[in-house]
mmCIF file of C-alpha atoms in Angstrom:
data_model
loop_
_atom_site.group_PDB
_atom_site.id
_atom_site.type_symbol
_atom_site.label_atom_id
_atom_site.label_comp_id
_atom_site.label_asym_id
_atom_site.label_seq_id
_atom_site.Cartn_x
_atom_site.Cartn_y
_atom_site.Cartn_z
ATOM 1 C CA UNK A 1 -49.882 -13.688 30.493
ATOM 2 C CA UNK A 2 -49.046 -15.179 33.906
ATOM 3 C CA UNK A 3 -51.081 -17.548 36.049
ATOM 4 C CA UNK A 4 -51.806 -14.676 38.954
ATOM 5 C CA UNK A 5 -53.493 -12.211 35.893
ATOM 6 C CA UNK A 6 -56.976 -10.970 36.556
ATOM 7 C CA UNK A 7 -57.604 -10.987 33.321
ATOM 8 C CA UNK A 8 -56.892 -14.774 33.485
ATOM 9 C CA UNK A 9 -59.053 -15.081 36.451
ATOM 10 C CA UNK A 10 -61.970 -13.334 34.352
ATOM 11 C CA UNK A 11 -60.878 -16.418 31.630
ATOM 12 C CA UNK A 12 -61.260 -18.740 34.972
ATOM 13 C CA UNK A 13 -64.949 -17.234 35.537
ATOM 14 C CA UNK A 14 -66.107 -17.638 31.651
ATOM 15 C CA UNK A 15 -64.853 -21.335 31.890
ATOM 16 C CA UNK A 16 -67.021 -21.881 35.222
ATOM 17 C CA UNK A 17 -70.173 -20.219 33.960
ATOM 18 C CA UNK A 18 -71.326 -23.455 32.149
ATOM 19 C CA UNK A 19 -73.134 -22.581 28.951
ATOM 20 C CA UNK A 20 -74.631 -25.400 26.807
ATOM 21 C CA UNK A 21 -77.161 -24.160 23.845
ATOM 22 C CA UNK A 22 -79.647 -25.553 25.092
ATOM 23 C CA UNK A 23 -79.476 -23.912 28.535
ATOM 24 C CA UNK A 24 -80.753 -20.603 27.833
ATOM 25 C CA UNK A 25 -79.713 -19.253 31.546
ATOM 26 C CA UNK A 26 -76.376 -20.569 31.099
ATOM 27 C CA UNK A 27 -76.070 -18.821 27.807
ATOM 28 C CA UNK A 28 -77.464 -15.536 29.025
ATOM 29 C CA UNK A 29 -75.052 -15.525 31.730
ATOM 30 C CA UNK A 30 -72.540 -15.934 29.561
ATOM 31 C CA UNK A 31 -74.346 -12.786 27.840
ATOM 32 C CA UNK A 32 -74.059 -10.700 30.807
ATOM 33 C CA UNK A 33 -70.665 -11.236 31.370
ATOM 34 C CA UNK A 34 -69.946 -9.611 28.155
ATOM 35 C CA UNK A 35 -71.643 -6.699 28.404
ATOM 36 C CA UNK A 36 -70.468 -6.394 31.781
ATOM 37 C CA UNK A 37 -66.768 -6.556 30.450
ATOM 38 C CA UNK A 38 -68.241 -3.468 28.103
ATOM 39 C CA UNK A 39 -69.400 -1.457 31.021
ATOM 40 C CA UNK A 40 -66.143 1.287 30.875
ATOM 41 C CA UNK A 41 -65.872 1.486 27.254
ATOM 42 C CA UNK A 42 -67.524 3.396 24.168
ATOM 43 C CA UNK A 43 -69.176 0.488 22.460
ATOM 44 C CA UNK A 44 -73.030 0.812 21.682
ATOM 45 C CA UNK A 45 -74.494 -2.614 23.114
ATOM 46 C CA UNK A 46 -77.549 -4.210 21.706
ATOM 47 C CA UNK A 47 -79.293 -7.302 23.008
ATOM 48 C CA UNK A 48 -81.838 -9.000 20.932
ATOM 49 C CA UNK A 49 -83.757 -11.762 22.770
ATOM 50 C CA UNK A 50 -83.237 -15.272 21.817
ATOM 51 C CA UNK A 51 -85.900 -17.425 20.146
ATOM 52 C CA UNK A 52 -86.389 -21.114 20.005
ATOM 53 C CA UNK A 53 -86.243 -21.379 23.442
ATOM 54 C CA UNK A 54 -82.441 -20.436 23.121
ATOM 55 C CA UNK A 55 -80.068 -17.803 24.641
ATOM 56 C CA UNK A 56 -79.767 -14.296 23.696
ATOM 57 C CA UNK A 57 -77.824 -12.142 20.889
ATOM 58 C CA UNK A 58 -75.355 -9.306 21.369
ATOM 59 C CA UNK A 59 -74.640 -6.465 18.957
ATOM 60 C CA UNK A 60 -71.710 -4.888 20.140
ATOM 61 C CA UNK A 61 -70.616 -1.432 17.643
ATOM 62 C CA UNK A 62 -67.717 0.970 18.184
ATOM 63 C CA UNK A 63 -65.172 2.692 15.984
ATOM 64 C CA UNK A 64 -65.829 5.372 12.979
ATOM 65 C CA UNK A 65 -69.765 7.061 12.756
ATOM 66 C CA UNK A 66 -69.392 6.597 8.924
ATOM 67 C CA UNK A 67 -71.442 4.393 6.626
ATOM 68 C CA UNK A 68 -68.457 2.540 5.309
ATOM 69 C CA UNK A 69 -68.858 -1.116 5.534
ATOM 70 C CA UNK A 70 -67.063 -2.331 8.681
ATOM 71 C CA UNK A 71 -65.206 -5.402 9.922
ATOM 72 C CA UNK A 72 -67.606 -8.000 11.831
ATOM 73 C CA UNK A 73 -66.204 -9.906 14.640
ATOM 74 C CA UNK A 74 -68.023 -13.430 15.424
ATOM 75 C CA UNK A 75 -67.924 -15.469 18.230
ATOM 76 C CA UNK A 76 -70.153 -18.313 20.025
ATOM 77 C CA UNK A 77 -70.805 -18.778 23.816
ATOM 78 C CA UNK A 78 -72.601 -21.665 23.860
ATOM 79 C CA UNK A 79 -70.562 -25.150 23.978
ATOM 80 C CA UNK A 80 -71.608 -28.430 23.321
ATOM 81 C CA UNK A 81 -70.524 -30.240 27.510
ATOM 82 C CA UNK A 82 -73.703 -30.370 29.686
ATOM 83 C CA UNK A 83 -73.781 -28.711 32.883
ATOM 84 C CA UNK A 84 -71.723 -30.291 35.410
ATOM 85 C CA UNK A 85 -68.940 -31.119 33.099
ATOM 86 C CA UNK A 86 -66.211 -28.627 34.845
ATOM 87 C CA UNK A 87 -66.832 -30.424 38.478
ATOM 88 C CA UNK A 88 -66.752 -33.466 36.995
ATOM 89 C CA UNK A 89 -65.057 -35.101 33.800
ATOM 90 C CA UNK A 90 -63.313 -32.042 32.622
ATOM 91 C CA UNK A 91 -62.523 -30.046 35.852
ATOM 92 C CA UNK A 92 -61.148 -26.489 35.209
ATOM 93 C CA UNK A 93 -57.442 -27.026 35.912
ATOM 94 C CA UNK A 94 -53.869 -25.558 34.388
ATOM 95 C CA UNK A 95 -51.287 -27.978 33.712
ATOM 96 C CA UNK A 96 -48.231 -26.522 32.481
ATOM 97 C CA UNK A 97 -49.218 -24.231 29.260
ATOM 98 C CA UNK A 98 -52.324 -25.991 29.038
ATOM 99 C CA UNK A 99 -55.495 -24.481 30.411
ATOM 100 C CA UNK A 100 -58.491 -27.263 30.402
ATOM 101 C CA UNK A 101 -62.037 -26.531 30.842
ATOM 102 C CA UNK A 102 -65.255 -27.030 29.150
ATOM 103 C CA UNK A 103 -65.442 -24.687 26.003
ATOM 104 C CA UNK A 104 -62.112 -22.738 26.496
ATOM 105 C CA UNK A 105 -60.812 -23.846 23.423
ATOM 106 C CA UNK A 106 -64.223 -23.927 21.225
ATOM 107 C CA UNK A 107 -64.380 -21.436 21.769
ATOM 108 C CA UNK A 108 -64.587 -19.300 25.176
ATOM 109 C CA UNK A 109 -61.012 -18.498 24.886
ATOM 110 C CA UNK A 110 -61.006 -16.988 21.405
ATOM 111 C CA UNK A 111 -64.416 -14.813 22.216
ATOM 112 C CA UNK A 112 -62.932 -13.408 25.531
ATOM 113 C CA UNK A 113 -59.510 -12.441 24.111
ATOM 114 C CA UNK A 114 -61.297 -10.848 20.976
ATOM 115 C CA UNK A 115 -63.645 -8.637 22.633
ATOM 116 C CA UNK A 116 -60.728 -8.023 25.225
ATOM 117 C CA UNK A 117 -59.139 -6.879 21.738
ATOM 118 C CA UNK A 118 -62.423 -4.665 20.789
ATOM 119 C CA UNK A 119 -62.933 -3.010 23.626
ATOM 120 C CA UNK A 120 -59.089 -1.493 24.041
ATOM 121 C CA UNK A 121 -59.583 -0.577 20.020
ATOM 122 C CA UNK A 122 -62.404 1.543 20.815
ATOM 123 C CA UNK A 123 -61.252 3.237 23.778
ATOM 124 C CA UNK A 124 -58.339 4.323 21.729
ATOM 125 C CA UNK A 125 -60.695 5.571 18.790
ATOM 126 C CA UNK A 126 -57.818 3.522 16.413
ATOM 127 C CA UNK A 127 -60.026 1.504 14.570
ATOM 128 C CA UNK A 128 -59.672 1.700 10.503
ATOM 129 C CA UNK A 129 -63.103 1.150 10.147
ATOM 130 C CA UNK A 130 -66.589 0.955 11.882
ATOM 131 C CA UNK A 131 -66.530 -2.156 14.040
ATOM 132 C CA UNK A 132 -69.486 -4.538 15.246
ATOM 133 C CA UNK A 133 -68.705 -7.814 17.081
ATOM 134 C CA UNK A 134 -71.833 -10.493 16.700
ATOM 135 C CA UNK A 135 -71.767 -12.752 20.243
ATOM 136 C CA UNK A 136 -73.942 -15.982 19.206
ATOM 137 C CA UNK A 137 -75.912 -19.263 21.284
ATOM 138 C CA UNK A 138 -76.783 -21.154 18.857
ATOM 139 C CA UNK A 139 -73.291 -22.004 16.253
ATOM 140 C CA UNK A 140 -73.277 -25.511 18.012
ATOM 141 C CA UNK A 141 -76.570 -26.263 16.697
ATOM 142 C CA UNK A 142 -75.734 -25.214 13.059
ATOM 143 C CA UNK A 143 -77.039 -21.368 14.126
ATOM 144 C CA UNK A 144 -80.937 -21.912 13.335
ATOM 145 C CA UNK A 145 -81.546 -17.893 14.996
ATOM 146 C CA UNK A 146 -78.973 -16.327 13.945
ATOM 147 C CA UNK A 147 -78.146 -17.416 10.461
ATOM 148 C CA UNK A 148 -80.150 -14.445 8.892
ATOM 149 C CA UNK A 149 -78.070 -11.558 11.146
ATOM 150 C CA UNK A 150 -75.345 -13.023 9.951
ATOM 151 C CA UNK A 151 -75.754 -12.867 6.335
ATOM 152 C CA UNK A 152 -77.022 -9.447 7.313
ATOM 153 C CA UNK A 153 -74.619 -7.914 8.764
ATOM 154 C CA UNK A 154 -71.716 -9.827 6.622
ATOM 155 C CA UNK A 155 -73.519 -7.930 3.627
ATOM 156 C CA UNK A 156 -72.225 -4.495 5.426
ATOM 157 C CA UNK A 157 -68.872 -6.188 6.257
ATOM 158 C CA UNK A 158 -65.690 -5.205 4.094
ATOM 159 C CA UNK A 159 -64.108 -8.088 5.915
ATOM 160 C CA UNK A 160 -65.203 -11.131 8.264
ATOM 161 C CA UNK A 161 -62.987 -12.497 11.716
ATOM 162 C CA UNK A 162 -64.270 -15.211 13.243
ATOM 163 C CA UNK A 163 -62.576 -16.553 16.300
ATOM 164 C CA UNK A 164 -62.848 -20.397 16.430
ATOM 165 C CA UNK A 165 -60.139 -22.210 17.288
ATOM 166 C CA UNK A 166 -56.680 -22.329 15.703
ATOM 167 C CA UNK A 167 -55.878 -25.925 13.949
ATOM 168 C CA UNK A 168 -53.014 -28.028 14.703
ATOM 169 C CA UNK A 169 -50.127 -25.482 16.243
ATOM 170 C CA UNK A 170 -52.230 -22.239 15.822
ATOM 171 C CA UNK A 171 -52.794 -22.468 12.427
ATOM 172 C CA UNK A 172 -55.526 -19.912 10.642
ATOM 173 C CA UNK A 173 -58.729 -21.688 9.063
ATOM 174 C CA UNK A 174 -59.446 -19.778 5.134
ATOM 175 C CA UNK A 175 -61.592 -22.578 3.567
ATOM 176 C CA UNK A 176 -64.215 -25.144 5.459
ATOM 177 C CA UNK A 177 -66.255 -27.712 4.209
ATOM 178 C CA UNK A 178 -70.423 -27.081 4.131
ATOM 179 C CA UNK A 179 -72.573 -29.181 6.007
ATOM 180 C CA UNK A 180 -75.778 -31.314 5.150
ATOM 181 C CA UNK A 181 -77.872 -32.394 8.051
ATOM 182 C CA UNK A 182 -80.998 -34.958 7.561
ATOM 183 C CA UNK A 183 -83.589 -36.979 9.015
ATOM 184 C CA UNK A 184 -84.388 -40.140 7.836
ATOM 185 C CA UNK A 185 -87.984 -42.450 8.997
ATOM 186 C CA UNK A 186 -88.549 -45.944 8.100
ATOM 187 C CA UNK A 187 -91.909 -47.396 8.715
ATOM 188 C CA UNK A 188 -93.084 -50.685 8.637
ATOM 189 C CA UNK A 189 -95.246 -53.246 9.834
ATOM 190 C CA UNK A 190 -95.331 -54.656 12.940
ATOM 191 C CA UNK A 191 -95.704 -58.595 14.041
ATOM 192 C CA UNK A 192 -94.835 -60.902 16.542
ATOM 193 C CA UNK A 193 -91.477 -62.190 16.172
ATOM 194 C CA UNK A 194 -92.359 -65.617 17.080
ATOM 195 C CA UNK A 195 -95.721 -66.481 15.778
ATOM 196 C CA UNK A 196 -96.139 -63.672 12.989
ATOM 197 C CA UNK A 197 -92.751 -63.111 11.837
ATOM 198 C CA UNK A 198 -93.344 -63.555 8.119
ATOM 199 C CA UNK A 199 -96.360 -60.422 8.679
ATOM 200 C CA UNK A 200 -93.680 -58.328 9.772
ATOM 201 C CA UNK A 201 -91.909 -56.055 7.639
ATOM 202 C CA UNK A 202 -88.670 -54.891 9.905
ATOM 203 C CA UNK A 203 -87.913 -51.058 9.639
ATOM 204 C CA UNK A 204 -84.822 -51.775 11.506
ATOM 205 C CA UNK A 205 -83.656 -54.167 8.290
ATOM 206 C CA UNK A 206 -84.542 -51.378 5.404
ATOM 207 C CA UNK A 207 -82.941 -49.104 7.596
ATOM 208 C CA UNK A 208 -80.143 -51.260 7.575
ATOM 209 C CA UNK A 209 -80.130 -50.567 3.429
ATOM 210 C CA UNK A 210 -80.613 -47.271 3.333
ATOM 211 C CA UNK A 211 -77.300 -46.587 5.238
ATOM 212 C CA UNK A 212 -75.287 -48.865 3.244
ATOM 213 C CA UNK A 213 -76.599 -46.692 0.176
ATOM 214 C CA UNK A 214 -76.179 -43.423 2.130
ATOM 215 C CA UNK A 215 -72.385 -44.432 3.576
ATOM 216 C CA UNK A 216 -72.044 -45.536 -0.111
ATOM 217 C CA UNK A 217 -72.045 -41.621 -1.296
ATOM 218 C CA UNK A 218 -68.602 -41.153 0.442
ATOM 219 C CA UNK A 219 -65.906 -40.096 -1.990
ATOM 220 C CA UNK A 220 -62.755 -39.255 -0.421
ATOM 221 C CA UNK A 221 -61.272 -37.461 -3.631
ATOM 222 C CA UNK A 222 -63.821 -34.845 -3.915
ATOM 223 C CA UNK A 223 -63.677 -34.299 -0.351
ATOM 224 C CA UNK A 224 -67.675 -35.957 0.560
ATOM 225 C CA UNK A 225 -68.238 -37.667 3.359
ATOM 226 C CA UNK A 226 -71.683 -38.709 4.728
ATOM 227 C CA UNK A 227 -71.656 -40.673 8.113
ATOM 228 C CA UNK A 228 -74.732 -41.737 10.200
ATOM 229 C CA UNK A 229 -73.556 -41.787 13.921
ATOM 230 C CA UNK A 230 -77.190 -42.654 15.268
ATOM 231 C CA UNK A 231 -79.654 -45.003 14.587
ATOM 232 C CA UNK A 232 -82.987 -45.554 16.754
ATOM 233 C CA UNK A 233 -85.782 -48.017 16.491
ATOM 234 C CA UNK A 234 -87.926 -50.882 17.760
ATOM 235 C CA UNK A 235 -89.825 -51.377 20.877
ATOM 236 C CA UNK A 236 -89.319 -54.866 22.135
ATOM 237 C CA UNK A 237 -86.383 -57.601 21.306
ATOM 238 C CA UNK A 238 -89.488 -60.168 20.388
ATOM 239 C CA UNK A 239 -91.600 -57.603 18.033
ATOM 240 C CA UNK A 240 -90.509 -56.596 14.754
ATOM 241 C CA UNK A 241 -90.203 -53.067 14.395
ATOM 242 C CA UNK A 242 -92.571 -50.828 12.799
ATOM 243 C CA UNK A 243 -90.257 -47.379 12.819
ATOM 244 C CA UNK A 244 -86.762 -46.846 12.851
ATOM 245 C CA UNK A 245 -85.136 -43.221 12.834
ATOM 246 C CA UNK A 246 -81.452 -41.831 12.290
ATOM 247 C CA UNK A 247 -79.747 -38.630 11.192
ATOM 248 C CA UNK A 248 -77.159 -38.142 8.460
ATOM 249 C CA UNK A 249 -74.225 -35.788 8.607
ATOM 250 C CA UNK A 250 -72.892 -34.829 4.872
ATOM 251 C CA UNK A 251 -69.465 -33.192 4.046
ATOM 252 C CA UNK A 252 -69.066 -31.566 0.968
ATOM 253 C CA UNK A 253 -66.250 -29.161 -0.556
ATOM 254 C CA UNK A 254 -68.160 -27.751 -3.438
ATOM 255 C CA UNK A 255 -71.814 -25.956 -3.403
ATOM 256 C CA UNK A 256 -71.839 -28.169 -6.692
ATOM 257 C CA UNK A 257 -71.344 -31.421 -5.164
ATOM 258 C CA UNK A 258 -73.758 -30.237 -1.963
ATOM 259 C CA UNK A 259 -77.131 -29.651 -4.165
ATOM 260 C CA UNK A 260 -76.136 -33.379 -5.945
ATOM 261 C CA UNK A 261 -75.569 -35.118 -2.755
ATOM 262 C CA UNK A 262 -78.067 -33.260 -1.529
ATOM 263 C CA UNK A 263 -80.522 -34.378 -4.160
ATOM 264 C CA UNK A 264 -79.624 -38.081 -3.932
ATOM 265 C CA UNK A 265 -80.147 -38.272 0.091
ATOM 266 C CA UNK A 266 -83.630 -36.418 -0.656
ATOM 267 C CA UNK A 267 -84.314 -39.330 -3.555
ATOM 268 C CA UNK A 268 -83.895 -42.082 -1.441
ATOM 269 C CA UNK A 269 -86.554 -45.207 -2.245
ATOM 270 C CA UNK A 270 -87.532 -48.087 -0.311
ATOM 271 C CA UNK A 271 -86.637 -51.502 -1.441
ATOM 272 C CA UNK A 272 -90.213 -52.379 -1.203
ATOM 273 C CA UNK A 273 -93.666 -50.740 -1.355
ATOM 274 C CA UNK A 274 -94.348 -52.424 2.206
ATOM 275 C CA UNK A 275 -91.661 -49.448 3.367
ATOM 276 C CA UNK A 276 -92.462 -46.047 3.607
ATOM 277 C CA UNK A 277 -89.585 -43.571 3.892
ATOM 278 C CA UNK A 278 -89.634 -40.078 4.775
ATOM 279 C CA UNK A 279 -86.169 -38.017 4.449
ATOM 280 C CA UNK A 280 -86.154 -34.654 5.109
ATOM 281 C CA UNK A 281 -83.019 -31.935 5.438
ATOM 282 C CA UNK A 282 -80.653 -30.276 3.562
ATOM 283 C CA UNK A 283 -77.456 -28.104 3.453
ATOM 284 C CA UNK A 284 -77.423 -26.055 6.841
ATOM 285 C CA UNK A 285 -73.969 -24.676 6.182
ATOM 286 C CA UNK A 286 -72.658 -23.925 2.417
ATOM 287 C CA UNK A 287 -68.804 -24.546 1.771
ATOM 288 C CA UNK A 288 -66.634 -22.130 2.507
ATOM 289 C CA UNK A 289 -64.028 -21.755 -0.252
ATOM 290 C CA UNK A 290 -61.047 -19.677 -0.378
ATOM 291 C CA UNK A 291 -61.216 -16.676 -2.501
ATOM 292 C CA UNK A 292 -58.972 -14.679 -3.807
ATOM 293 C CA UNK A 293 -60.014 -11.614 -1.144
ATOM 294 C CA UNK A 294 -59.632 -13.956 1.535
ATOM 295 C CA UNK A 295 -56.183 -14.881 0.232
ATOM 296 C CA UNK A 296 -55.419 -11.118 0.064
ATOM 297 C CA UNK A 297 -56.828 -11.112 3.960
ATOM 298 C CA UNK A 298 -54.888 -13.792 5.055
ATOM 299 C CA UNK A 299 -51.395 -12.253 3.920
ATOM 300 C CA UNK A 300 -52.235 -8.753 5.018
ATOM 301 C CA UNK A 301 -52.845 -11.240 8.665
ATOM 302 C CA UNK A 302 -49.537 -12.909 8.278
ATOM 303 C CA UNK A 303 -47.588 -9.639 7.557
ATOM 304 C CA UNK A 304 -49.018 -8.445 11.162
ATOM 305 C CA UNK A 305 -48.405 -11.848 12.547
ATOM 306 C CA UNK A 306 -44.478 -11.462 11.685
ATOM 307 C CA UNK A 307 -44.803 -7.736 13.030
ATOM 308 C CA UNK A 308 -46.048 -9.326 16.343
ATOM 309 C CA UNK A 309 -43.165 -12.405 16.235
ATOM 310 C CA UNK A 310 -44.727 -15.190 14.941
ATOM 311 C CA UNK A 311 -45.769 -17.202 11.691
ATOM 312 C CA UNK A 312 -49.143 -17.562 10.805
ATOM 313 C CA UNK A 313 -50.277 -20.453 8.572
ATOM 314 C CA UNK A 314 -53.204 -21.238 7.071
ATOM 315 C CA UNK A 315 -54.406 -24.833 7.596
ATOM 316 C CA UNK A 316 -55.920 -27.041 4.549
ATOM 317 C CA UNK A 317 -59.383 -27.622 4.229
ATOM 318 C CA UNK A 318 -61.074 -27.887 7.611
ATOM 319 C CA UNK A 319 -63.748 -30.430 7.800
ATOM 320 C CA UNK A 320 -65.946 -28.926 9.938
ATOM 321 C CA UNK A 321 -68.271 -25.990 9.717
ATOM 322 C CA UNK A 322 -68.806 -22.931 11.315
ATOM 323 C CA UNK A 323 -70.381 -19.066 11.100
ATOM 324 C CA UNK A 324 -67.843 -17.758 8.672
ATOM 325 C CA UNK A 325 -68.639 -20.408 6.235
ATOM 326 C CA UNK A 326 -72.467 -17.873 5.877
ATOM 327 C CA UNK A 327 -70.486 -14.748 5.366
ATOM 328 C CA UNK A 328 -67.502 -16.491 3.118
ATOM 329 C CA UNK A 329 -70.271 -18.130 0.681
ATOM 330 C CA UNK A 330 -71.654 -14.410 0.515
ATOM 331 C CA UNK A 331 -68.185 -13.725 -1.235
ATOM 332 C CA UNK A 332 -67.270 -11.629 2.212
ATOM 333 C CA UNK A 333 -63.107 -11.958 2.577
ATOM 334 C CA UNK A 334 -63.574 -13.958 5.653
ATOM 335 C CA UNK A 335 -60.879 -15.456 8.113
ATOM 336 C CA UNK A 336 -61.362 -18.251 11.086
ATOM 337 C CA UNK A 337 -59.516 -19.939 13.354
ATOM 338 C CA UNK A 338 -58.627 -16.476 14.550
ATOM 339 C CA UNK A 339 -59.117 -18.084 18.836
ATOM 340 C CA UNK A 340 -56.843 -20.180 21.167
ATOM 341 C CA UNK A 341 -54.341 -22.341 20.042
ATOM 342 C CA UNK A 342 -54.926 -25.928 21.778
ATOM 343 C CA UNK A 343 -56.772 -29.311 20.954
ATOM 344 C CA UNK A 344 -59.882 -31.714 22.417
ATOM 345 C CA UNK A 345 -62.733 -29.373 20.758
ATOM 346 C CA UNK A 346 -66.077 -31.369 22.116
ATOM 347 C CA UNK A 347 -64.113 -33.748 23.943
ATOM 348 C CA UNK A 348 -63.358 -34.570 27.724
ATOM 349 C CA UNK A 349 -59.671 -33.701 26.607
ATOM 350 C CA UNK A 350 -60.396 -30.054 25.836
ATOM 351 C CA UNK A 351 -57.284 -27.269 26.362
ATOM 352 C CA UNK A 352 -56.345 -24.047 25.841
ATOM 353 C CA UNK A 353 -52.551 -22.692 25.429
ATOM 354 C CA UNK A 354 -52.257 -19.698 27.200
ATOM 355 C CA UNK A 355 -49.105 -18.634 25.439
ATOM 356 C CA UNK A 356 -51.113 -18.391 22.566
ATOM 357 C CA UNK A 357 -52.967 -15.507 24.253
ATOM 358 C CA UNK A 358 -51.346 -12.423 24.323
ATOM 359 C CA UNK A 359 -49.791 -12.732 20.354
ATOM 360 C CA UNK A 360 -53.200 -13.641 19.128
ATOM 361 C CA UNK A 361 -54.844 -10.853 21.084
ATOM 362 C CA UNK A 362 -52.182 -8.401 19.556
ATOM 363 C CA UNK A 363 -53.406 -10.232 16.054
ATOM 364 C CA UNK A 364 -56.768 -8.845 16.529
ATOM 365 C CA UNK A 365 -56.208 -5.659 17.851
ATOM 366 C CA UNK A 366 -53.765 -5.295 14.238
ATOM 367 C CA UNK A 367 -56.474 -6.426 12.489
ATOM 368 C CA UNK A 368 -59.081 -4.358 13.563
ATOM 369 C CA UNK A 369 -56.712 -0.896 13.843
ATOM 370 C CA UNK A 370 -55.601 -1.431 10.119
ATOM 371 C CA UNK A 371 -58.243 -3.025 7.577
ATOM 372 C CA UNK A 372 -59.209 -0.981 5.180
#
């Protein structure tokens, strides 16, 4: 794919059109970009409208009129750079190989080249089986809309791609960790932290505890981590603080060790009855663990990878989560890391390779032309 392609420049317009979840028009946008780039071709378009205050869904079917189950395709538009980020920190640029923008590699550049994929399948009526591509806004929030169409239409699904990123030299993704997110309060009492300081009970202190016990649930052999990244609380530098808030992420490998780590999060106690604490959460993402039919998908991938001319490997254990990890734990033979090779996901650093285009394209069109 060379620098002067229009289908590059259509890339160039995806990266511009900002799209943030929480910017509903930016999202949409993004929305009607994709069904204008299904304008010309025999795929059935369906657009549900978004709730939550966030961006809309797409439906996209083609292939076979039969009732077998299909493949699902799943990708995300929405990114996690606020608007202004491509004039800015991260301006859209090519250096070399290396195509940086906001989202191209997580994961703009992996939807476009997919449905790019989808749409030349279905004009050429080659698809092994009936297909439906699932265009999300919401996977960088931990997908609080679309969660149930997933599972839904993964149920119909003989087989799951999902085009996130490739890992570390294009490598496929067959097994992610699950994700715990929580909210943790701390209440006080408030006093004067000169005249009333022994009144004062300081939520900012217990606080203090609570993540040394939380942090303390880390265990690096089983693959657990839990990290708080935030903490807020107090009102003034002279008043001892009444509240103090922060979230906790939680890794797990196993569903096993979620619901116990899980459980002891949930369980939390004060140190003293002058605290109150309030946690509240729970697993928003269950592992995704390789099975023995995603093994079977990955090889069949690989074969058409070496078809193609190149190798494809499948990375270890990726750490963080994503839509595939719904339709994997539903025992659906799933396979990520499908999108753009490249590096800086959710950074200011954030690249696509645009070699990695045109064989990964030719990936997915295999894919979808021979499952069955």
């Amino acid at each position: 794919m060379s620098l002067s392609s229009p289908s590059l420049d259509t890339l160039f317009t995806w990266i511009r059109t900002e799209s943030p979840t929480h910017d509903r028009a930016g999202v949409n946008m993004m929305m009607d970009l994709v069904v204008a780039q299904m304008q010309d071709a025999p795929v059935a378009v369906e657009r549900v409208a978004g709730g939550q205050g966030l961006g809309d869904v797409l439906v996209l079917r083609a292939g076979p009129q039969t009732s077998a189950p299909g493949v699902l395709v799943m990708s995300h538009l929405d990114t996690v750079h606020p608007v202004g980020t491509v004039e800015a920190e991260l301006p859209l640029r090519v250096e070399g190989d290396r195509l940086y923008g906001p989202g191209i590699y997580d994961m703009k550049g992996g939807a476009w080249f997919a449905l790019e994929a989808f749409k030349d399948v279905a004009r050429r009526g080659s698809a092994a089986r009936p297909m439906v591509f699932l265009v999300t806004p919401d996977e960088e929030i931990g997908s609080p809309i679309t969660r149930p169409m997933i599972e839904e239409l993964g149920r119909r699904s003989a087989a799951v791609l999902v085009t996130e990123p490739a890992r570390d030299g294009g490598q496929i993704v067959t097994a992610r960790k699950g994700v715990g997110r929580f909210d943790v309060h701390v209440e006080g009492r408030p006093a004067h932290a000169g005249s009333r300081h022994k009144d004062g009970r300081n939520a900012v202190y217990e606080a203090a505890r609570q993540i040394l016990a939380i942090e303390a649930l880390t265990d690096y052999g089983r693959g657990i981590t839990t990290t708080v990244g935030m903490v807020s609380g107090g009102t003034a530098v002279n008043t001892i603080p009444q509240h103090c808030r922060f979230p906790v992420d939680l890794r797990v490998e196993t569903v096993a060790d979620g619901e116990a780590v899980t459980a002891a999060i949930l369980g939390l106690k004060p140190s003293s009855p002058d605290f109150r604490l309030t946690v509240t959460g729970g697993m928003n993402r269950p592992p995704y663990e390789r099975s023995e039919a995603t093994s079977r998908l990955f090889d069949n991938a690989r074969s058409l990878a070496a078809e193609i001319g190149f190798d494809l490997v499948s990375a270890p254990r990726v750490g963080g989560g994503s839509d595939g990890n719904f339709t994997a734990a539903l025992g659906i033979p799933t396979l990520d890391g499908l999108g753009i090779d490249g590096d800086g996901a959710h950074t200011l650093q954030e690249y696509g390779l645009i070699s990695s285009i045109a064989p990964r394209q030719k990936l997915m069109t295999r894919l979808l032309e021979t499952l069955c």
